PDB file of C-alpha atoms and ligand atoms in Angstrom:
ATOM      1  CA  MET A   1     135.563   1.256  22.204  1.00  0.00           C
ATOM      2  CA  ARG A   2     138.057   2.715  19.910  1.00  0.00           C
ATOM      3  CA  THR A   3     136.079   1.701  16.881  1.00  0.00           C
ATOM      4  CA  GLN A   4     132.897   3.637  18.241  1.00  0.00           C
ATOM      5  CA  ALA A   5     134.747   6.747  18.904  1.00  0.00           C
ATOM      6  CA  ALA A   6     136.373   6.544  15.314  1.00  0.00           C
ATOM      7  CA  THR A   7     132.813   6.067  14.010  1.00  0.00           C
ATOM      8  CA  ARG A   8     131.713   9.096  15.844  1.00  0.00           C
ATOM      9  CA  VAL A   9     134.481  11.162  14.286  1.00  0.00           C
ATOM     10  CA  VAL A  10     133.527  10.188  10.834  1.00  0.00           C
ATOM     11  CA  GLU A  11     129.887  10.978  11.482  1.00  0.00           C
ATOM     12  CA  LEU A  12     130.667  14.412  13.086  1.00  0.00           C
ATOM     13  CA  SER A  13     132.927  15.500   9.987  1.00  0.00           C
ATOM     14  CA  ALA A  14     130.707  13.979   7.647  1.00  0.00           C
ATOM     15  CA  ALA A  15     127.802  16.682   8.638  1.00  0.00           C
ATOM     16  CA  PRO A  16     127.292  19.177   5.934  1.00  0.00           C
ATOM     17  CA  PRO A  17     128.938  22.617   6.964  1.00  0.00           C
ATOM     18  CA  ILE A  18     126.364  25.061   8.127  1.00  0.00           C
ATOM     19  CA  ASP A  19     125.535  27.817   5.534  1.00  0.00           C
ATOM     20  CA  PRO A  20     124.902  31.092   7.119  1.00  0.00           C
ATOM     21  CA  LEU A  21     123.115  32.441   3.881  1.00  0.00           C
ATOM     22  CA  ARG A  22     120.708  29.380   3.942  1.00  0.00           C
ATOM     23  CA  ILE A  23     119.820  30.256   7.650  1.00  0.00           C
ATOM     24  CA  LEU A  24     119.317  33.883   6.927  1.00  0.00           C
ATOM     25  CA  ALA A  25     117.114  33.046   3.791  1.00  0.00           C
ATOM     26  CA  SER A  26     115.065  30.582   5.572  1.00  0.00           C
ATOM     27  CA  MET A  27     114.554  32.705   8.610  1.00  0.00           C
ATOM     28  CA  SER A  28     113.700  35.572   6.677  1.00  0.00           C
ATOM     29  CA  HIS A  29     111.336  33.448   4.520  1.00  0.00           C
ATOM     30  CA  ASP A  30     109.467  32.007   7.655  1.00  0.00           C
ATOM     31  CA  LEU A  31     109.171  35.437   9.304  1.00  0.00           C
ATOM     32  CA  GLN A  32     107.089  36.619   6.347  1.00  0.00           C
ATOM     33  CA  THR A  33     103.762  34.985   6.941  1.00  0.00           C
ATOM     34  CA  PRO A  34     103.535  35.818  10.893  1.00  0.00           C
ATOM     35  CA  LEU A  35     104.455  39.341   9.997  1.00  0.00           C
ATOM     36  CA  THR A  36     101.823  39.763   7.256  1.00  0.00           C
ATOM     37  CA  ARG A  37      99.317  38.164   9.855  1.00  0.00           C
ATOM     38  CA  MET A  38     100.375  40.563  12.650  1.00  0.00           C
ATOM     39  CA  LYS A  39     100.012  43.428  10.214  1.00  0.00           C
ATOM     40  CA  LEU A  40      96.608  42.385   9.111  1.00  0.00           C
ATOM     41  CA  ARG A  41      95.484  42.076  12.904  1.00  0.00           C
ATOM     42  CA  ALA A  42      97.031  45.582  13.546  1.00  0.00           C
ATOM     43  CA  GLU A  43      95.137  47.136  10.736  1.00  0.00           C
ATOM     44  CA  ALA A  44      91.903  45.829  11.980  1.00  0.00           C
ATOM     45  CA  MET A  45      92.459  47.504  15.491  1.00  0.00           C
ATOM     46  CA  ALA A  46      90.539  50.801  16.176  1.00  0.00           C
ATOM     47  CA  ASP A  47      92.466  53.864  14.927  1.00  0.00           C
ATOM     48  CA  SER A  48      94.838  55.059  17.441  1.00  0.00           C
ATOM     49  CA  ILE A  49      98.489  56.379  17.820  1.00  0.00           C
ATOM     50  CA  GLU A  50      99.578  53.172  19.377  1.00  0.00           C
ATOM     51  CA  ARG A  51      98.051  51.003  16.376  1.00  0.00           C
ATOM     52  CA  ASN A  52      99.852  53.347  13.791  1.00  0.00           C
ATOM     53  CA  LYS A  53     103.154  52.987  15.525  1.00  0.00           C
ATOM     54  CA  LEU A  54     102.706  49.131  15.738  1.00  0.00           C
ATOM     55  CA  ILE A  55     101.987  49.331  11.817  1.00  0.00           C
ATOM     56  CA  ALA A  56     105.124  51.354  11.211  1.00  0.00           C
ATOM     57  CA  ASP A  57     107.222  49.019  13.260  1.00  0.00           C
ATOM     58  CA  LEU A  58     105.755  46.110  11.447  1.00  0.00           C
ATOM     59  CA  GLU A  59     106.442  47.616   8.012  1.00  0.00           C
ATOM     60  CA  GLU A  60     110.064  48.263   9.079  1.00  0.00           C
ATOM     61  CA  MET A  61     110.357  44.539  10.063  1.00  0.00           C
ATOM     62  CA  GLN A  62     108.822  43.481   6.754  1.00  0.00           C
ATOM     63  CA  HIS A  63     111.578  45.455   5.039  1.00  0.00           C
ATOM     64  CA  LEU A  64     114.264  44.050   6.911  1.00  0.00           C
ATOM     65  CA  VAL A  65     112.820  40.304   6.267  1.00  0.00           C
ATOM     66  CA  ARG A  66     112.578  41.215   2.452  1.00  0.00           C
ATOM     67  CA  GLN A  67     116.132  42.387   2.424  1.00  0.00           C
ATOM     68  CA  GLY A  68     117.417  39.263   4.154  1.00  0.00           C
ATOM     69  CA  ILE A  69     115.848  37.227   1.359  1.00  0.00           C
ATOM     70  CA  VAL A  70     117.063  39.212  -1.563  1.00  0.00           C
ATOM     71  CA  TYR A  71     120.595  39.426  -0.063  1.00  0.00           C
ATOM     72  CA  ALA A  72     120.645  35.688   0.302  1.00  0.00           C
ATOM     73  CA  ARG A  73     119.385  35.211  -3.195  1.00  0.00           C
ATOM     74  CA  SER A  74     121.949  37.775  -4.755  1.00  0.00           C
ATOM     75  CA  ARG A  75     124.722  35.805  -3.060  1.00  0.00           C
ATOM     76  CA  HIS A  76     123.575  32.523  -4.330  1.00  0.00           C
ATOM     77  CA  GLY A  77     123.879  33.678  -7.938  1.00  0.00           C
ATOM     78  CA  ALA A  78     121.186  36.022  -8.931  1.00  0.00           C
ATOM     79  CA  ASP A  79     118.677  34.679 -11.445  1.00  0.00           C
ATOM     80  CA  VAL A  80     119.863  36.665 -14.521  1.00  0.00           C
ATOM     81  CA  THR A  81     117.772  36.708 -17.631  1.00  0.00           C
ATOM     82  CA  LEU A  82     119.101  38.997 -20.393  1.00  0.00           C
ATOM     83  CA  ARG A  83     116.644  40.439 -22.701  1.00  0.00           C
ATOM     84  CA  ARG A  84     116.818  43.384 -25.125  1.00  0.00           C
ATOM     85  CA  ILE A  85     114.961  46.164 -23.608  1.00  0.00           C
ATOM     86  CA  ASP A  86     114.049  49.830 -24.078  1.00  0.00           C
ATOM     87  CA  LEU A  87     116.075  50.937 -21.042  1.00  0.00           C
ATOM     88  CA  ASP A  88     114.913  54.780 -21.500  1.00  0.00           C
ATOM     89  CA  ALA A  89     111.220  53.534 -21.115  1.00  0.00           C
ATOM     90  CA  CYS A  90     112.211  51.293 -18.079  1.00  0.00           C
ATOM     91  CA  LEU A  91     113.991  54.158 -16.217  1.00  0.00           C
ATOM     92  CA  GLN A  92     111.186  56.523 -16.969  1.00  0.00           C
ATOM     93  CA  SER A  93     108.610  53.983 -15.575  1.00  0.00           C
ATOM     94  CA  LEU A  94     110.699  53.426 -12.504  1.00  0.00           C
ATOM     95  CA  VAL A  95     110.951  57.134 -11.862  1.00  0.00           C
ATOM     96  CA  SER A  96     107.097  57.610 -12.280  1.00  0.00           C
ATOM     97  CA  ASP A  97     106.437  54.716  -9.877  1.00  0.00           C
ATOM     98  CA  TYR A  98     108.271  56.771  -7.196  1.00  0.00           C
ATOM     99  CA  ARG A  99     106.787  60.085  -8.234  1.00  0.00           C
ATOM    100  CA  ASP A 100     103.227  58.465  -8.102  1.00  0.00           C
ATOM    101  CA  ILE A 101     103.846  58.118  -4.359  1.00  0.00           C
ATOM    102  CA  GLY A 102     105.108  61.572  -3.965  1.00  0.00           C
ATOM    103  CA  LYS A 103     108.690  60.822  -3.927  1.00  0.00           C
ATOM    104  CA  ALA A 104     111.270  63.355  -5.332  1.00  0.00           C
ATOM    105  CA  VAL A 105     113.027  61.518  -8.071  1.00  0.00           C
ATOM    106  CA  THR A 106     114.163  62.991 -11.291  1.00  0.00           C
ATOM    107  CA  LEU A 107     115.590  61.529 -14.404  1.00  0.00           C
ATOM    108  CA  PHE A 108     118.277  63.423 -16.784  1.00  0.00           C
ATOM    109  CA  GLY A 109     119.393  62.028 -20.111  1.00  0.00           C
ATOM    110  CA  ARG A 110     118.711  58.977 -22.252  1.00  0.00           C
ATOM    111  CA  ILE A 111     120.605  56.431 -24.161  1.00  0.00           C
ATOM    112  CA  GLY A 112     118.257  56.265 -27.350  1.00  0.00           C
ATOM    113  CA  MET A 113     118.927  52.657 -28.380  1.00  0.00           C
ATOM    114  CA  PRO A 114     117.932  49.287 -27.074  1.00  0.00           C
ATOM    115  CA  TRP A 115     119.923  47.535 -24.271  1.00  0.00           C
ATOM    116  CA  VAL A 116     120.548  44.060 -23.201  1.00  0.00           C
ATOM    117  CA  THR A 117     120.256  43.438 -19.640  1.00  0.00           C
ATOM    118  CA  CYS A 118     118.383  41.798 -16.779  1.00  0.00           C
ATOM    119  CA  GLN A 119     115.681  44.214 -16.282  1.00  0.00           C
ATOM    120  CA  HIS A 120     114.822  42.760 -12.833  1.00  0.00           C
ATOM    121  CA  SER A 121     118.331  42.949 -11.503  1.00  0.00           C
ATOM    122  CA  LEU A 122     118.801  46.479 -12.589  1.00  0.00           C
ATOM    123  CA  ARG A 123     115.694  47.620 -11.255  1.00  0.00           C
ATOM    124  CA  ARG A 124     116.397  46.146  -7.761  1.00  0.00           C
ATOM    125  CA  THR A 125     119.805  47.665  -7.966  1.00  0.00           C
ATOM    126  CA  LEU A 126     118.631  51.266  -8.920  1.00  0.00           C
ATOM    127  CA  MET A 127     115.717  50.915  -6.487  1.00  0.00           C
ATOM    128  CA  ASN A 128     118.308  50.229  -3.451  1.00  0.00           C
ATOM    129  CA  LEU A 129     120.438  53.228  -4.759  1.00  0.00           C
ATOM    130  CA  ILE A 130     117.227  55.575  -4.988  1.00  0.00           C
ATOM    131  CA  ASP A 131     115.784  54.427  -1.624  1.00  0.00           C
ATOM    132  CA  ASN A 132     119.204  55.397   0.052  1.00  0.00           C
ATOM    133  CA  ALA A 133     119.074  58.844  -1.626  1.00  0.00           C
ATOM    134  CA  LEU A 134     115.449  59.431  -0.411  1.00  0.00           C
ATOM    135  CA  LYS A 135     116.088  58.046   2.991  1.00  0.00           C
ATOM    136  CA  TYR A 136     119.329  59.653   3.791  1.00  0.00           C
ATOM    137  CA  ALA A 137     118.662  63.014   1.584  1.00  0.00           C
ATOM    138  CA  GLY A 138     115.191  63.296   0.769  1.00  0.00           C
ATOM    139  CA  ALA A 139     115.684  63.303  -3.012  1.00  0.00           C
ATOM    140  CA  ALA A 140     117.308  61.396  -5.763  1.00  0.00           C
ATOM    141  CA  GLU A 141     118.669  62.647  -9.134  1.00  0.00           C
ATOM    142  CA  LEU A 142     119.102  59.917 -11.835  1.00  0.00           C
ATOM    143  CA  SER A 143     121.143  60.450 -14.910  1.00  0.00           C
ATOM    144  CA  VAL A 144     121.941  58.074 -17.715  1.00  0.00           C
ATOM    145  CA  ARG A 145     124.284  58.437 -20.515  1.00  0.00           C
ATOM    146  CA  ARG A 146     126.444  56.644 -23.038  1.00  0.00           C
ATOM    147  CA  LEU A 147     130.024  56.345 -22.500  1.00  0.00           C
ATOM    148  CA  PRO A 148     132.806  55.784 -25.193  1.00  0.00           C
ATOM    149  CA  GLY A 149     133.330  52.126 -25.968  1.00  0.00           C
ATOM    150  CA  ASN A 150     129.819  50.805 -25.949  1.00  0.00           C
ATOM    151  CA  SER A 151     128.954  51.046 -22.421  1.00  0.00           C
ATOM    152  CA  ILE A 152     126.538  53.192 -20.238  1.00  0.00           C
ATOM    153  CA  SER A 153     126.584  54.912 -16.798  1.00  0.00           C
ATOM    154  CA  ILE A 154     123.650  55.402 -14.711  1.00  0.00           C
ATOM    155  CA  ALA A 155     124.325  57.731 -11.728  1.00  0.00           C
ATOM    156  CA  VAL A 156     121.957  58.335  -8.725  1.00  0.00           C
ATOM    157  CA  ALA A 157     123.014  61.312  -6.759  1.00  0.00           C
ATOM    158  CA  ASP A 158     121.727  63.222  -3.828  1.00  0.00           C
ATOM    159  CA  ARG A 159     122.687  66.413  -1.719  1.00  0.00           C
ATOM    160  CA  GLY A 160     122.440  64.545   1.776  1.00  0.00           C
ATOM    161  CA  PRO A 161     125.338  64.194   4.259  1.00  0.00           C
ATOM    162  CA  GLY A 162     127.394  61.812   2.073  1.00  0.00           C
ATOM    163  CA  ILE A 163     129.551  59.148   3.436  1.00  0.00           C
ATOM    164  CA  PRO A 164     133.010  59.602   5.478  1.00  0.00           C
ATOM    165  CA  PRO A 165     135.632  58.926   3.095  1.00  0.00           C
ATOM    166  CA  GLU A 166     137.169  56.227   5.289  1.00  0.00           C
ATOM    167  CA  GLU A 167     133.814  54.380   5.332  1.00  0.00           C
ATOM    168  CA  LEU A 168     132.990  54.432   1.480  1.00  0.00           C
ATOM    169  CA  ALA A 169     134.442  50.913   0.948  1.00  0.00           C
ATOM    170  CA  ALA A 170     132.942  49.426   4.302  1.00  0.00           C
ATOM    171  CA  VAL A 171     129.419  50.545   3.542  1.00  0.00           C
ATOM    172  CA  MET A 172     129.516  47.898   0.469  1.00  0.00           C
ATOM    173  CA  GLN A 173     129.891  45.192   3.129  1.00  0.00           C
ATOM    174  CA  PRO A 174     126.698  43.463   4.488  1.00  0.00           C
ATOM    175  CA  PHE A 175     125.140  44.767   7.525  1.00  0.00           C
ATOM    176  CA  TYR A 176     127.630  47.886   7.728  1.00  0.00           C
ATOM    177  CA  ARG A 177     125.790  51.159   8.545  1.00  0.00           C
ATOM    178  CA  VAL A 178     127.445  54.627   9.201  1.00  0.00           C
ATOM    179  CA  SER A 179     126.756  55.305  12.639  1.00  0.00           C
ATOM    180  CA  SER A 180     127.114  59.078  12.278  1.00  0.00           C
ATOM    181  CA  CYS A 181     124.299  59.328   9.855  1.00  0.00           C
ATOM    182  CA  ILE A 182     121.678  56.613  10.713  1.00  0.00           C
ATOM    183  CA  ALA A 183     120.024  58.070  14.054  1.00  0.00           C
ATOM    184  CA  GLY A 184     116.319  57.365  13.844  1.00  0.00           C
ATOM    185  CA  ILE A 185     116.680  55.857  10.288  1.00  0.00           C
ATOM    186  CA  SER A 186     115.773  52.198  10.108  1.00  0.00           C
ATOM    187  CA  GLY A 187     117.775  49.800   7.779  1.00  0.00           C
ATOM    188  CA  ALA A 188     119.168  46.350   7.451  1.00  0.00           C
ATOM    189  CA  GLY A 189     122.513  47.548   5.949  1.00  0.00           C
ATOM    190  CA  LEU A 190     122.030  45.215   3.037  1.00  0.00           C
ATOM    191  CA  GLY A 191     120.992  47.513   0.102  1.00  0.00           C
ATOM    192  CA  LEU A 192     124.478  48.340  -1.278  1.00  0.00           C
ATOM    193  CA  SER A 193     125.711  44.869  -0.859  1.00  0.00           C
ATOM    194  CA  ILE A 194     122.719  43.657  -2.712  1.00  0.00           C
ATOM    195  CA  ALA A 195     123.191  46.405  -5.408  1.00  0.00           C
ATOM    196  CA  GLN A 196     126.881  45.447  -5.641  1.00  0.00           C
ATOM    197  CA  GLU A 197     126.281  41.658  -6.055  1.00  0.00           C
ATOM    198  CA  LEU A 198     123.467  42.384  -8.692  1.00  0.00           C
ATOM    199  CA  THR A 199     125.692  44.798 -10.734  1.00  0.00           C
ATOM    200  CA  ALA A 200     128.400  42.252 -10.744  1.00  0.00           C
ATOM    201  CA  SER A 201     125.866  39.748 -11.953  1.00  0.00           C
ATOM    202  CA  LEU A 202     125.133  42.118 -14.876  1.00  0.00           C
ATOM    203  CA  GLY A 203     128.938  42.355 -15.587  1.00  0.00           C
ATOM    204  CA  GLY A 204     129.086  45.960 -14.371  1.00  0.00           C
ATOM    205  CA  THR A 205     130.630  48.146 -11.578  1.00  0.00           C
ATOM    206  CA  LEU A 206     129.031  50.115  -8.829  1.00  0.00           C
ATOM    207  CA  SER A 207     131.340  52.918  -7.153  1.00  0.00           C
ATOM    208  CA  LEU A 208     130.352  55.531  -4.459  1.00  0.00           C
ATOM    209  CA  ALA A 209     131.824  59.110  -4.200  1.00  0.00           C
ATOM    210  CA  ASN A 210     131.008  62.198  -2.214  1.00  0.00           C
ATOM    211  CA  ARG A 211     130.056  65.079  -4.404  1.00  0.00           C
ATOM    212  CA  GLU A 212     131.553  68.501  -4.500  1.00  0.00           C
ATOM    213  CA  GLY A 213     129.136  70.799  -2.561  1.00  0.00           C
ATOM    214  CA  GLY A 214     127.740  67.694  -0.399  1.00  0.00           C
ATOM    215  CA  GLY A 215     125.934  64.679  -1.028  1.00  0.00           C
ATOM    216  CA  LEU A 216     126.682  61.036  -2.528  1.00  0.00           C
ATOM    217  CA  LEU A 217     127.032  59.883  -6.246  1.00  0.00           C
ATOM    218  CA  ALA A 218     126.536  56.215  -6.803  1.00  0.00           C
ATOM    219  CA  MET A 219     127.629  55.387 -10.235  1.00  0.00           C
ATOM    220  CA  LEU A 220     126.647  52.293 -12.050  1.00  0.00           C
ATOM    221  CA  THR A 221     128.620  51.449 -15.204  1.00  0.00           C
ATOM    222  CA  LEU A 222     127.522  48.665 -17.592  1.00  0.00           C
ATOM    223  CA  ALA A 223     129.185  47.474 -20.663  1.00  0.00           C
ATOM    224  CA  ALA A 224     127.115  46.375 -23.586  1.00  0.00           C
ATOM    225  CA  CYS A 225     126.277  42.551 -23.867  1.00  0.00           C
ATOM    226  CA  PRO A 226     126.279  40.998 -27.227  1.00  0.00           C
ATOM    227  CA  ALA A 227     122.583  40.983 -28.539  1.00  0.00           C
ATOM    228  CA  SER A 228     123.220  37.242 -29.101  1.00  0.00           C
ATOM    229  CA  ARG A 229     123.159  36.622 -25.204  1.00  0.00           C
ATOM    230  CA  ALA A 230     119.724  37.886 -24.821  1.00  0.00           C
ATOM    231  CA  THR A 231     116.984  35.596 -24.357  1.00  0.00           C
ATOM    232  CA  PRO A 232     114.430  35.984 -27.062  1.00  0.00           C
ATOM    233  CA  ALA A 233     111.194  37.877 -26.018  1.00  0.00           C
ATOM    234  CA  ARG A 234     108.292  35.834 -24.819  1.00  0.00           C
ATOM    235  CA  ARG A 235     105.309  35.909 -27.181  1.00  0.00           C
TER     236      ARG A 235
HETATM  237  N1  LIG B   1     122.933  58.220  -0.090  1.00  0.00           N
HETATM  238  C1  LIG B   1     123.428  57.983   1.012  1.00  0.00           C
HETATM  239  N2  LIG B   1     123.723  59.028   1.889  1.00  0.00           N
HETATM  240  C2  LIG B   1     124.211  58.945   3.060  1.00  0.00           C
HETATM  241  N3  LIG B   1     124.639  57.753   3.631  1.00  0.00           N
HETATM  242  C3  LIG B   1     124.302  56.543   2.924  1.00  0.00           C
HETATM  243  C4  LIG B   1     123.762  56.690   1.666  1.00  0.00           C
HETATM  244  N4  LIG B   1     123.460  55.335   1.106  1.00  0.00           N
HETATM  245  C5  LIG B   1     123.999  54.651   2.089  1.00  0.00           C
HETATM  246  N5  LIG B   1     124.548  55.396   3.127  1.00  0.00           N
HETATM  247  C6  LIG B   1     125.222  54.751   4.373  1.00  0.00           C
HETATM  248  O1  LIG B   1     125.614  53.379   4.003  1.00  0.00           O
HETATM  249  C7  LIG B   1     125.050  52.578   4.749  1.00  0.00           C
HETATM  250  C8  LIG B   1     124.725  51.216   3.986  1.00  0.00           C
HETATM  251  O2  LIG B   1     123.567  51.289   3.098  1.00  0.00           O
HETATM  252  P1  LIG B   1     122.816  50.246   2.690  1.00  0.00           P
HETATM  253  O3  LIG B   1     121.699  50.714   1.701  1.00  0.00           O
HETATM  254  O4  LIG B   1     123.585  49.032   2.502  1.00  0.00           O
HETATM  255  O5  LIG B   1     121.908  49.935   4.074  1.00  0.00           O
HETATM  256  P2  LIG B   1     120.616  50.741   4.736  1.00  0.00           P
HETATM  257  O6  LIG B   1     120.113  51.746   3.919  1.00  0.00           O
HETATM  258  O7  LIG B   1     121.234  51.085   6.035  1.00  0.00           O
HETATM  259  O8  LIG B   1     119.632  49.438   4.790  1.00  0.00           O
HETATM  260  P3  LIG B   1     118.739  48.762   3.849  1.00  0.00           P
HETATM  261  O9  LIG B   1     119.341  47.419   3.873  1.00  0.00           O
HETATM  262  O10 LIG B   1     117.439  48.823   4.373  1.00  0.00           O
HETATM  263  O11 LIG B   1     119.113  49.467   2.490  1.00  0.00           O
HETATM  264  C9  LIG B   1     123.654  53.171   5.346  1.00  0.00           C
HETATM  265  O12 LIG B   1     123.302  52.502   6.724  1.00  0.00           O
HETATM  266  C10 LIG B   1     124.264  54.586   5.442  1.00  0.00           C
HETATM  267  O13 LIG B   1     124.855  54.821   6.494  1.00  0.00           O
HETATM  268 MG1  LIG B   2     119.549  51.304   1.824  1.00  0.00          MG
END
């Protein structure tokens, strides 16, 4: 009898710990296919206000699911591939992608030299900051500059409501949203946490501050990586 109980204790304690990130990643992943199917079905319906509302809701759910996947990935160690890139051209192309779909995004400054970084992680980080500026303020101003000591800063600024000073640190936590400014604005509360994880994986820092005159300033600072750490470009 005692032996059986003892065996059960051993079995229970040997069970692998539940990893909440794994659950988030697999649920988000598995929801993608049915959501895509539902959206395709909704798009095939006759045009009506209800159909368009349904499509908008499904798109919102797709966004939340995507954020869940990106967040889980970024916490599990982002896949960082360092390459020497033309950062000015990358920023220009990012801004053009937004402008092409009618979004008010502007770019000031240039660094005028090649930069070693993971283009995918940097782009994802900047997109999360730009998406916030667009969502909460309607427009985003990017500015890039070289700093003394071989580093650079990329700032994303807006003229929206900003964030209450006592909540500036909390918004970096996953799923935290500022209740006073999100009425009617959807989001998973993951964009800034993802941006912070990815920035750390690039060896940089991300800070937030309210601007004089109103609005938020998200500041990314990146130190130069030695060119020897870059993966050679594919031929
Ligand atoms: N530019 C901004 N202006 C005002 N508030 C902001 C801004 N950026 C972020 N916030 C506040 O910080 C919160 C967290 O931002 P975060 O990007 O992590 O999540 P989200 O935008 O709510 O959702 P998502 O995961 O879709 O990005 C937001 O809910 C909002 O309250
Ligand atoms: Mg966001």
